[in-house]
Structure formats: C-alpha cells, structure tokens
PDB file of C-alpha atoms in Angstrom:
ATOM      1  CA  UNK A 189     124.687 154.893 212.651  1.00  0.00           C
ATOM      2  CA  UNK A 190     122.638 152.601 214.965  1.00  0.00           C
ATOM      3  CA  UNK A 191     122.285 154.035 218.491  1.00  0.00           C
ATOM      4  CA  UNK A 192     123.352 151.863 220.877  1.00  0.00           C
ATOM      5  CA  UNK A 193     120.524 152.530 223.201  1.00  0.00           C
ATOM      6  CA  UNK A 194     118.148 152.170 220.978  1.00  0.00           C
ATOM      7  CA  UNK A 195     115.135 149.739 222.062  1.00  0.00           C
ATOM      8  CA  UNK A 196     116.149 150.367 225.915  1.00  0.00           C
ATOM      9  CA  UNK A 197     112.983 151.201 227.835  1.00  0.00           C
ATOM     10  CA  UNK A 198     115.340 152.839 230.989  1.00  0.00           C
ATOM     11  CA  UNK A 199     116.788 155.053 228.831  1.00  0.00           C
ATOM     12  CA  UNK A 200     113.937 155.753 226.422  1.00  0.00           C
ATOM     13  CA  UNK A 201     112.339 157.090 229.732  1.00  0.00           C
ATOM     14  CA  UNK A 202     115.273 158.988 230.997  1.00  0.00           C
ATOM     15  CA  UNK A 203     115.207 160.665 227.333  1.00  0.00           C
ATOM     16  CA  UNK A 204     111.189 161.304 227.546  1.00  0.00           C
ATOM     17  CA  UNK A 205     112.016 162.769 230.724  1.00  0.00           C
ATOM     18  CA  UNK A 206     115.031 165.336 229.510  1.00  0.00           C
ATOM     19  CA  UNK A 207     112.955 166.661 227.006  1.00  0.00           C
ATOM     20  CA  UNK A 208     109.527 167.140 229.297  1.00  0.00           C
ATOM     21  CA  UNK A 209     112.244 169.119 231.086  1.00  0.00           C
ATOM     22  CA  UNK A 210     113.453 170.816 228.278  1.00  0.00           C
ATOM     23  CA  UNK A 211     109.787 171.552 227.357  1.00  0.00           C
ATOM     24  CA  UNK A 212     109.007 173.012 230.770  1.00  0.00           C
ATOM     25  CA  UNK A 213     111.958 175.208 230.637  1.00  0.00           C
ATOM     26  CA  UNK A 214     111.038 176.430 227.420  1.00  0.00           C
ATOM     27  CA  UNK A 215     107.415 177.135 228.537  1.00  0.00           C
ATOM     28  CA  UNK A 216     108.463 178.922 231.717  1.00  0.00           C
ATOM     29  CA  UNK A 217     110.952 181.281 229.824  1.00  0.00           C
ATOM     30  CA  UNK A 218     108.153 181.930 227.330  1.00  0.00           C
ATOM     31  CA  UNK A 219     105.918 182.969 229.770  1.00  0.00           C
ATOM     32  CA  UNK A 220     108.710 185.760 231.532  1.00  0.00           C
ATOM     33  CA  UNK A 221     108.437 183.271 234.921  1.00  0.00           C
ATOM     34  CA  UNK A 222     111.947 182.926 234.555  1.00  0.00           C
ATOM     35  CA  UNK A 223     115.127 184.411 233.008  1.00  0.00           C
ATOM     36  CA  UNK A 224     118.532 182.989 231.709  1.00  0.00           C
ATOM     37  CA  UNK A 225     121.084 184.558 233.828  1.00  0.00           C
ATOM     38  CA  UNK A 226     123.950 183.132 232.672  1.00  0.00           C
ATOM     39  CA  UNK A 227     123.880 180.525 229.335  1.00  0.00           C
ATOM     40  CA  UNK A 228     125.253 177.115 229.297  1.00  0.00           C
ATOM     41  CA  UNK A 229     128.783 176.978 228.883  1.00  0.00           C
ATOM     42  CA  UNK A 230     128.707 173.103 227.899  1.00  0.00           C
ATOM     43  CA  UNK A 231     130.003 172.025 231.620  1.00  0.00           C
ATOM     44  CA  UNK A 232     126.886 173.206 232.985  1.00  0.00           C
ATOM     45  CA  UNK A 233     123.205 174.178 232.208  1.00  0.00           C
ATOM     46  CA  UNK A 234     121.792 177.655 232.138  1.00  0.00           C
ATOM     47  CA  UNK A 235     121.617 179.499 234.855  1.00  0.00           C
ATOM     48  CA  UNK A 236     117.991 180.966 235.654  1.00  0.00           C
ATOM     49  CA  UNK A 237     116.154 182.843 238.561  1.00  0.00           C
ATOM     50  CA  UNK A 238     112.759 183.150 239.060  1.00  0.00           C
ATOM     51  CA  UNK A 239     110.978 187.021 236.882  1.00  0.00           C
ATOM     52  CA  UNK A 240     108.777 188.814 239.222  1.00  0.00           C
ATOM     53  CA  UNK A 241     105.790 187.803 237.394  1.00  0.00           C
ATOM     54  CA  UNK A 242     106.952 184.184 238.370  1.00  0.00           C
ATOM     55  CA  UNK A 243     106.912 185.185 241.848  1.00  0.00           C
ATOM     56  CA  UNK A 244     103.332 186.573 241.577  1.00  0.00           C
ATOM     57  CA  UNK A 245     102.178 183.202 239.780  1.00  0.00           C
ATOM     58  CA  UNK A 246     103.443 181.159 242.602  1.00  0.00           C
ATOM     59  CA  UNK A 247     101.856 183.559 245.424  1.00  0.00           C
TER      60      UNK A 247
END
C-alpha cells in the first residue's frame, strides 16, 4: 500500500518531528527525569510529571 503522503516535504517534517519527540520522551524516562503517571488511553498521550532527580537536573 502506497502512502499517500509519501514524497510530501510538510509532512515528512511533521513526522521527523513526532519521532525527535518520541525520542526525547524516551530519553527523559530512561534517565528517571520523568515518570508515566497515567498511560495513553488512545484519546490522549501519557501522562508524565517531572522525578525529583529531574527537578535537580533543571536547578
């Protein structure tokens, strides 16, 4: 199946851009600067709040 967006350069960006998001999600949750407080439930994203170790990396 051919995507239909395929070849578009706006929405090959916006894709780039969702995963570099995904990515620094990923790396933050990793790291304990965050946690998931409540998963995706397909309507929405997770939920997350910042660990304390987050807070001391941003002091």
């Amino acid at each position: 199946m051919k995507d239909d967006n395929e070849g578009d350069p706006v929405w090959n960006a916006w894709a780039e851009e969702q995963i570099d998001l995904h990515r620094a999600s990923a790396e933050l949750w990793k790291n304990d600067l965050i946690r998931v407080v409540h998963p995706a439930s397909g309507e929405r994203p997770d939920l997350v709040e910042i660990t304390d170790a987050g807070r001391v990396a941003i002091a």
